[in-house]
CSV table of C-alpha atoms in Angstrom, one decimal:
chain,number,residue,atom,x,y,z
A,1,UNK,CA,95.7,-95.6,-9.4
A,2,UNK,CA,96.8,-99.7,-8.8
A,3,UNK,CA,93.8,-100.7,-10.3
A,4,UNK,CA,93.5,-98.4,-13.0
A,5,UNK,CA,97.1,-98.8,-14.1
A,6,UNK,CA,97.9,-102.5,-13.2
A,7,UNK,CA,94.5,-103.8,-13.3
A,8,UNK,CA,95.5,-105.1,-9.7
A,9,UNK,CA,96.7,-104.1,-5.8
A,10,UNK,CA,99.3,-101.7,-4.6
A,11,UNK,CA,102.4,-101.9,-3.9
A,12,UNK,CA,104.3,-100.9,-0.5
A,13,UNK,CA,105.5,-98.0,-2.0
A,14,UNK,CA,102.3,-96.5,-3.0
A,15,UNK,CA,100.7,-97.7,0.1
A,16,UNK,CA,103.1,-95.7,1.7
A,17,UNK,CA,102.5,-92.6,-0.2
A,18,UNK,CA,98.3,-93.1,0.6
A,19,UNK,CA,99.1,-92.9,3.7
A,20,UNK,CA,100.9,-90.1,4.7
A,21,UNK,CA,99.2,-88.2,2.1
A,22,UNK,CA,102.2,-87.5,-0.2
A,23,UNK,CA,100.2,-89.1,-3.0
A,24,UNK,CA,97.9,-86.1,-3.0
A,25,UNK,CA,100.1,-83.9,-4.5
A,26,UNK,CA,100.2,-83.5,-8.2
A,27,UNK,CA,104.0,-84.2,-8.9
A,28,UNK,CA,104.2,-86.6,-6.7
A,29,UNK,CA,101.6,-88.5,-8.6
A,30,UNK,CA,102.6,-88.0,-12.1
A,31,UNK,CA,105.8,-89.4,-10.7
A,32,UNK,CA,104.2,-92.8,-9.3
A,33,UNK,CA,101.9,-93.0,-12.9
A,34,UNK,CA,105.3,-92.6,-14.6
A,35,UNK,CA,107.1,-95.2,-12.4
A,36,UNK,CA,103.7,-97.5,-12.3
A,37,UNK,CA,103.4,-97.9,-16.5
A,38,UNK,CA,107.1,-98.7,-16.7
A,39,UNK,CA,106.2,-101.4,-14.4
A,40,UNK,CA,105.7,-105.1,-16.1
A,41,UNK,CA,102.1,-104.8,-14.0
A,42,UNK,CA,100.7,-102.5,-16.5
A,43,UNK,CA,100.8,-105.0,-19.4
A,44,UNK,CA,97.7,-106.5,-17.3
A,45,UNK,CA,96.4,-103.1,-17.9
A,46,UNK,CA,96.6,-102.7,-21.5
A,47,UNK,CA,95.3,-106.1,-22.0
A,48,UNK,CA,92.2,-105.4,-20.4
A,49,UNK,CA,91.1,-102.7,-22.1
A,50,UNK,CA,92.3,-103.2,-25.5
A,51,UNK,CA,90.3,-106.5,-25.2
A,52,UNK,CA,87.4,-104.8,-23.8
A,53,UNK,CA,88.2,-101.7,-26.7
A,54,UNK,CA,88.2,-104.4,-29.8
A,55,UNK,CA,85.4,-106.5,-28.1
A,56,UNK,CA,87.8,-109.3,-28.4
A,57,UNK,CA,86.8,-110.5,-24.8
A,58,UNK,CA,83.7,-112.2,-26.5
A,59,UNK,CA,85.9,-114.3,-28.6
A,60,UNK,CA,85.1,-117.1,-25.9
A,61,UNK,CA,81.5,-116.8,-27.3
A,62,UNK,CA,82.4,-116.6,-31.2
A,63,UNK,CA,81.3,-119.7,-33.5
A,64,UNK,CA,82.5,-120.2,-36.8
A,65,UNK,CA,80.9,-122.5,-39.3
A,66,UNK,CA,83.2,-125.9,-39.0
A,67,UNK,CA,82.9,-126.9,-43.0
A,68,UNK,CA,84.2,-123.3,-43.6
A,69,UNK,CA,86.5,-122.6,-41.0
A,70,UNK,CA,87.5,-126.2,-39.5
A,71,UNK,CA,90.6,-124.9,-37.8
A,72,UNK,CA,88.2,-122.4,-35.5
A,73,UNK,CA,88.5,-123.5,-32.2
A,74,UNK,CA,88.2,-122.8,-28.4
A,75,UNK,CA,91.7,-122.5,-28.4
A,76,UNK,CA,92.8,-120.7,-31.8
A,77,UNK,CA,90.5,-117.9,-30.0
A,78,UNK,CA,92.5,-117.8,-27.2
A,79,UNK,CA,96.0,-117.8,-29.0
A,80,UNK,CA,93.9,-115.0,-31.0
A,81,UNK,CA,93.0,-112.4,-28.2
A,82,UNK,CA,96.3,-113.5,-26.9
A,83,UNK,CA,98.3,-111.8,-29.9
A,84,UNK,CA,96.2,-108.0,-29.8
A,85,UNK,CA,97.0,-107.9,-26.2
A,86,UNK,CA,100.8,-108.6,-26.5
A,87,UNK,CA,101.0,-106.0,-29.3
A,88,UNK,CA,99.1,-103.4,-27.5
A,89,UNK,CA,101.3,-103.7,-24.7
A,90,UNK,CA,104.4,-103.9,-26.7
A,91,UNK,CA,103.7,-100.9,-28.7
A,92,UNK,CA,101.9,-98.8,-25.4
A,93,UNK,CA,104.5,-99.8,-23.0
A,94,UNK,CA,107.9,-100.7,-24.5
A,95,UNK,CA,107.1,-99.0,-28.2
A,96,UNK,CA,106.8,-95.6,-29.1
A,97,UNK,CA,102.7,-94.8,-28.0
A,98,UNK,CA,101.4,-93.3,-30.8
A,99,UNK,CA,97.9,-94.7,-32.6
A,100,UNK,CA,99.4,-94.9,-35.7
A,101,UNK,CA,101.8,-97.6,-34.5
A,102,UNK,CA,99.0,-99.4,-33.1
A,103,UNK,CA,97.0,-99.1,-36.1
A,104,UNK,CA,99.4,-99.8,-38.9
A,105,UNK,CA,102.6,-101.3,-36.9
A,106,UNK,CA,103.7,-104.3,-39.8
A,107,UNK,CA,104.7,-106.6,-37.0
A,108,UNK,CA,102.9,-108.9,-34.6
A,109,UNK,CA,103.4,-112.0,-32.0
A,110,UNK,CA,102.2,-115.3,-32.9
A,111,UNK,CA,102.7,-119.2,-32.4
A,112,UNK,CA,102.3,-122.0,-35.1
A,113,UNK,CA,99.2,-122.3,-35.5
A,114,UNK,CA,98.3,-118.5,-35.6
A,115,UNK,CA,101.4,-117.9,-38.3
A,116,UNK,CA,98.9,-120.3,-40.5
A,117,UNK,CA,96.3,-117.7,-40.3
A,118,UNK,CA,98.3,-115.0,-41.3
A,119,UNK,CA,99.8,-117.5,-44.2
A,120,UNK,CA,102.5,-115.5,-47.3
A,121,UNK,CA,102.2,-112.3,-44.7
A,122,UNK,CA,104.9,-114.1,-42.1
A,123,UNK,CA,108.1,-114.8,-44.6
A,124,UNK,CA,109.2,-116.6,-41.1
A,125,UNK,CA,107.0,-118.4,-39.3
A,126,UNK,CA,107.5,-119.4,-35.9
A,127,UNK,CA,107.8,-123.2,-34.6
A,128,UNK,CA,105.3,-124.4,-31.8
A,129,UNK,CA,103.4,-123.2,-29.6
A,130,UNK,CA,105.4,-120.1,-28.1
A,131,UNK,CA,104.6,-116.8,-29.5
A,132,UNK,CA,107.4,-114.3,-31.0
A,133,UNK,CA,107.7,-111.8,-32.6
A,134,UNK,CA,107.2,-111.8,-36.4
A,135,UNK,CA,107.5,-109.0,-39.3
A,136,UNK,CA,104.7,-109.3,-41.6
A,137,UNK,CA,104.2,-108.2,-45.3
A,138,UNK,CA,103.0,-104.4,-45.0
A,139,UNK,CA,100.6,-104.7,-48.1
A,140,UNK,CA,98.4,-107.5,-46.6
A,141,UNK,CA,99.0,-106.6,-42.7
A,142,UNK,CA,99.5,-103.6,-39.6
A,143,UNK,CA,98.1,-102.8,-36.7
A,144,UNK,CA,95.3,-104.5,-34.6
A,145,UNK,CA,92.7,-104.2,-37.3
A,146,UNK,CA,94.3,-106.9,-39.7
A,147,UNK,CA,94.8,-109.5,-36.5
A,148,UNK,CA,92.4,-112.2,-36.5
A,149,UNK,CA,91.0,-111.6,-33.5
A,150,UNK,CA,89.2,-108.3,-34.6
A,151,UNK,CA,88.5,-109.8,-37.7
A,152,UNK,CA,86.9,-112.8,-36.0
A,153,UNK,CA,84.8,-111.4,-33.3
A,154,UNK,CA,83.6,-108.5,-35.8
A,155,UNK,CA,82.1,-111.5,-38.4
A,156,UNK,CA,79.3,-113.7,-39.1
A,157,UNK,CA,79.8,-117.8,-38.4
A,158,UNK,CA,80.2,-118.3,-42.2
A,159,UNK,CA,80.7,-114.3,-43.7
A,160,UNK,CA,82.7,-111.2,-43.0
A,161,UNK,CA,80.2,-108.9,-41.1
A,162,UNK,CA,80.4,-105.2,-43.2
A,163,UNK,CA,77.8,-103.6,-40.6
A,164,UNK,CA,79.8,-104.9,-37.5
A,165,UNK,CA,83.3,-104.2,-38.2
A,166,UNK,CA,82.1,-100.5,-39.8
A,167,UNK,CA,80.2,-99.8,-37.0
A,168,UNK,CA,83.5,-100.5,-34.3
A,169,UNK,CA,85.3,-97.8,-37.2
A,170,UNK,CA,82.4,-94.9,-36.6
A,171,UNK,CA,82.1,-95.8,-33.1
A,172,UNK,CA,85.5,-96.3,-31.6
A,173,UNK,CA,87.8,-94.4,-34.2
A,174,UNK,CA,85.1,-91.5,-35.5
A,175,UNK,CA,83.1,-91.1,-31.9
A,176,UNK,CA,79.9,-91.0,-34.4
A,177,UNK,CA,76.9,-93.1,-32.7
A,178,UNK,CA,74.5,-94.8,-35.3
A,179,UNK,CA,71.0,-95.6,-34.2
A,180,UNK,CA,69.3,-98.9,-33.8
A,181,UNK,CA,67.1,-100.2,-36.4
A,182,UNK,CA,63.8,-98.8,-36.2
A,183,UNK,CA,61.1,-100.8,-34.8
A,184,UNK,CA,59.6,-103.6,-37.6
A,185,UNK,CA,62.9,-103.9,-39.1
A,186,UNK,CA,64.1,-107.6,-38.9
A,187,UNK,CA,68.1,-108.5,-39.7
A,188,UNK,CA,68.4,-109.5,-43.0
A,189,UNK,CA,68.9,-113.4,-43.9
A,190,UNK,CA,72.6,-113.9,-44.1
A,191,UNK,CA,72.9,-116.1,-46.9
A,192,UNK,CA,75.9,-115.4,-49.3
A,193,UNK,CA,75.3,-115.6,-53.3
A,194,UNK,CA,76.4,-118.4,-55.6
A,195,UNK,CA,79.9,-118.7,-56.8
A,196,UNK,CA,80.0,-116.0,-60.4
A,197,UNK,CA,77.2,-114.1,-59.9
A,198,UNK,CA,79.4,-111.0,-59.9
A,199,UNK,CA,78.8,-109.9,-56.3
A,200,UNK,CA,81.6,-110.7,-54.3
A,201,UNK,CA,81.0,-109.9,-50.8
A,202,UNK,CA,80.8,-106.3,-50.7
A,203,UNK,CA,78.4,-106.1,-54.3
A,204,UNK,CA,76.4,-109.0,-51.9
A,205,UNK,CA,76.0,-106.7,-49.2
A,206,UNK,CA,75.0,-103.8,-50.8
A,207,UNK,CA,72.6,-105.6,-52.6
A,208,UNK,CA,70.8,-106.9,-49.1
A,209,UNK,CA,70.8,-103.5,-46.9
A,210,UNK,CA,69.3,-101.4,-50.5
A,211,UNK,CA,65.8,-101.6,-48.9
A,212,UNK,CA,64.7,-98.0,-47.8
A,213,UNK,CA,64.1,-98.9,-44.3
A,214,UNK,CA,67.7,-100.3,-44.3
A,215,UNK,CA,70.1,-98.1,-46.9
A,216,UNK,CA,69.9,-95.0,-44.6
A,217,UNK,CA,72.3,-96.6,-41.6
A,218,UNK,CA,73.7,-98.7,-43.7
A,219,UNK,CA,74.9,-96.6,-46.2
A,220,UNK,CA,76.6,-94.8,-43.2
A,221,UNK,CA,78.1,-97.5,-41.2
A,222,UNK,CA,79.0,-100.2,-44.0
A,223,UNK,CA,81.5,-98.7,-46.7
A,224,UNK,CA,84.2,-98.0,-44.1
A,225,UNK,CA,84.6,-101.8,-43.2
A,226,UNK,CA,85.0,-102.4,-47.3
A,227,UNK,CA,88.6,-101.6,-46.6
A,228,UNK,CA,88.5,-104.9,-44.7
A,229,UNK,CA,87.2,-107.0,-47.3
A,230,UNK,CA,90.4,-108.8,-48.1
A,231,UNK,CA,89.7,-110.7,-44.6
A,232,UNK,CA,87.9,-113.5,-44.2
A,233,UNK,CA,85.4,-114.4,-40.6
A,234,UNK,CA,88.4,-115.6,-39.2
A,235,UNK,CA,90.8,-113.3,-40.4
A,236,UNK,CA,92.6,-114.9,-43.5
A,237,UNK,CA,93.6,-113.0,-46.5
A,238,UNK,CA,91.7,-113.4,-49.4
A,239,UNK,CA,92.2,-112.3,-53.1
A,240,UNK,CA,88.9,-112.8,-54.5
A,241,UNK,CA,85.5,-114.4,-53.4
A,242,UNK,CA,82.8,-116.2,-54.9
A,243,UNK,CA,84.8,-115.9,-58.1
A,244,UNK,CA,84.6,-112.1,-58.0
A,245,UNK,CA,88.4,-110.1,-57.3
A,246,UNK,CA,88.0,-108.1,-54.1
A,247,UNK,CA,87.6,-104.6,-54.3
A,248,UNK,CA,88.5,-102.6,-50.4
A,249,UNK,CA,87.8,-99.4,-51.9
A,250,UNK,CA,84.5,-97.3,-50.5
A,251,UNK,CA,83.4,-94.2,-49.4
A,252,UNK,CA,83.4,-92.5,-45.3
A,253,UNK,CA,80.5,-91.6,-43.7
A,254,UNK,CA,81.6,-88.0,-44.2
A,255,UNK,CA,82.5,-88.0,-48.2
A,256,UNK,CA,86.0,-88.8,-48.7
A,257,UNK,CA,86.9,-91.9,-50.6
A,258,UNK,CA,89.5,-94.4,-49.7
A,259,UNK,CA,91.4,-97.0,-52.3
A,260,UNK,CA,92.2,-99.4,-49.4
A,261,UNK,CA,92.9,-100.2,-46.0
A,262,UNK,CA,96.1,-97.8,-46.2
A,263,UNK,CA,94.4,-94.8,-47.7
A,264,UNK,CA,91.2,-95.2,-44.8
A,265,UNK,CA,93.7,-95.8,-41.8
A,266,UNK,CA,95.8,-92.6,-43.1
A,267,UNK,CA,92.1,-90.4,-43.4
A,268,UNK,CA,91.2,-91.4,-40.0
A,269,UNK,CA,94.4,-91.1,-38.1
A,270,UNK,CA,94.6,-87.7,-39.8
A,271,UNK,CA,91.0,-86.1,-38.5
A,272,UNK,CA,90.3,-84.0,-35.3
A,273,UNK,CA,88.2,-87.2,-33.9
A,274,UNK,CA,90.9,-89.5,-33.4
A,275,UNK,CA,92.4,-87.0,-31.3
A,276,UNK,CA,89.5,-86.9,-28.9
A,277,UNK,CA,88.3,-90.4,-29.8
A,278,UNK,CA,91.0,-92.8,-28.6
A,279,UNK,CA,91.9,-91.0,-25.8
A,280,UNK,CA,88.3,-90.5,-24.7
A,281,UNK,CA,87.5,-94.2,-24.6
A,282,UNK,CA,90.2,-94.2,-22.0
A,283,UNK,CA,89.1,-91.8,-20.4
A,284,UNK,CA,85.5,-93.4,-20.0
A,285,UNK,CA,87.5,-97.0,-19.0
A,286,UNK,CA,89.3,-95.3,-16.5
A,287,UNK,CA,86.6,-93.2,-15.1
A,288,UNK,CA,84.2,-96.2,-15.2
A,289,UNK,CA,81.7,-93.3,-16.3
A,290,UNK,CA,80.3,-91.6,-19.6
A,291,UNK,CA,82.7,-88.5,-20.3
A,292,UNK,CA,80.7,-85.7,-21.7
A,293,UNK,CA,81.9,-82.3,-23.2
A,294,UNK,CA,79.4,-80.8,-20.7
A,295,UNK,CA,80.6,-82.0,-17.6
A,296,UNK,CA,84.4,-83.2,-19.2
A,297,UNK,CA,84.7,-80.3,-21.3
A,298,UNK,CA,88.4,-79.0,-19.5
A,299,UNK,CA,89.0,-82.8,-19.6
A,300,UNK,CA,88.6,-83.8,-23.3
A,301,UNK,CA,90.4,-80.2,-24.1
A,302,UNK,CA,93.5,-81.7,-22.4
A,303,UNK,CA,93.3,-85.3,-23.9
A,304,UNK,CA,92.8,-83.6,-27.9
A,305,UNK,CA,95.4,-81.0,-26.7
A,306,UNK,CA,98.0,-83.9,-25.8
A,307,UNK,CA,97.4,-86.1,-27.9
A,308,UNK,CA,98.4,-83.9,-31.0
A,309,UNK,CA,101.3,-82.2,-29.4
A,310,UNK,CA,102.8,-85.9,-28.6
A,311,UNK,CA,101.9,-86.8,-32.3
A,312,UNK,CA,99.0,-89.2,-30.9
A,313,UNK,CA,100.9,-90.7,-27.8
A,314,UNK,CA,98.4,-92.4,-25.9
A,315,UNK,CA,100.5,-93.4,-23.1
A,316,UNK,CA,100.7,-89.7,-22.7
A,317,UNK,CA,97.1,-89.6,-22.7
A,318,UNK,CA,96.8,-92.8,-20.3
A,319,UNK,CA,99.3,-90.4,-17.8
A,320,UNK,CA,97.3,-87.7,-18.2
A,321,UNK,CA,93.3,-89.4,-17.4
A,322,UNK,CA,95.4,-90.8,-14.0
A,323,UNK,CA,96.7,-87.4,-13.2
A,324,UNK,CA,93.6,-85.2,-13.9
A,325,UNK,CA,90.9,-83.7,-11.2
A,326,UNK,CA,88.5,-85.9,-12.9
A,327,UNK,CA,90.4,-89.1,-11.7
A,328,UNK,CA,91.3,-87.9,-8.3
A,329,UNK,CA,87.7,-86.4,-6.7
A,330,UNK,CA,84.6,-87.4,-6.7
A,331,UNK,CA,81.2,-85.8,-7.9
A,332,UNK,CA,79.2,-85.6,-4.9
A,333,UNK,CA,75.3,-86.3,-5.4
A,334,UNK,CA,73.6,-83.5,-5.0
């Protein structure tokens, strides 16, 4: 429990309950889970999970074209990760814990350097290195996926990463897996179009992957990420690209169209897949193994039902996983 909920060692109270066997009683374990999630040490767990889920634990390896993004350096990358971890912990532990808040809330935590990335989206930016909570323009920002950390790590050194962002949306919010490219298919050359060609990022991307060996998968993976075309490769807002206005509309992999990010997020959050996908990712992280319908059908059903009944409360999902038989028991080798 301490490793799962605190990313650290147990305290004396938890040790004592383990020593006398009391912790095996479901009601005592449930009470301890509630106590542990209310403890400040739970912030480490939430930060660690979201750094992994968003892939922002890779920010230390991210490189950006210095000529295009001179402000991006190791210090700014560290600030980006801290912002997302602070925000996630605030929503999950101090806020309502809901997936909708996590993915759409128009506030965040930034210092002066990060506020520069946000530009006009922050009316009153903080000064200095200290992080402060700020309100955001909801027309431009809201939630983890409009924060520079996720946008940066899922982009190329010089261009936005439609496929990288889109694959993440499919796999992490839709639980849809896209197979790897077929043998012999190389990555396209990611050179931007010339200014004024009438393409923009979106048209350029569609042209690059229009071949028959690419389009089958890219037609599924790329369109959801068009909703994030207003954010460049380090998460700065842009209204036009290569002389053309940004068009954040697209079509989801199974048909529904969206006009912008707000419509995309509303569609994804309303789906049954959201009720399974986000809690299941938490279960995989907590249990340290794959979670399948065949082996974990009861747990998956419980997480789906709990998500719906709680209006998308992910904090209750974390507690349910830690209280589950899947967490409390080992599967013995046959």
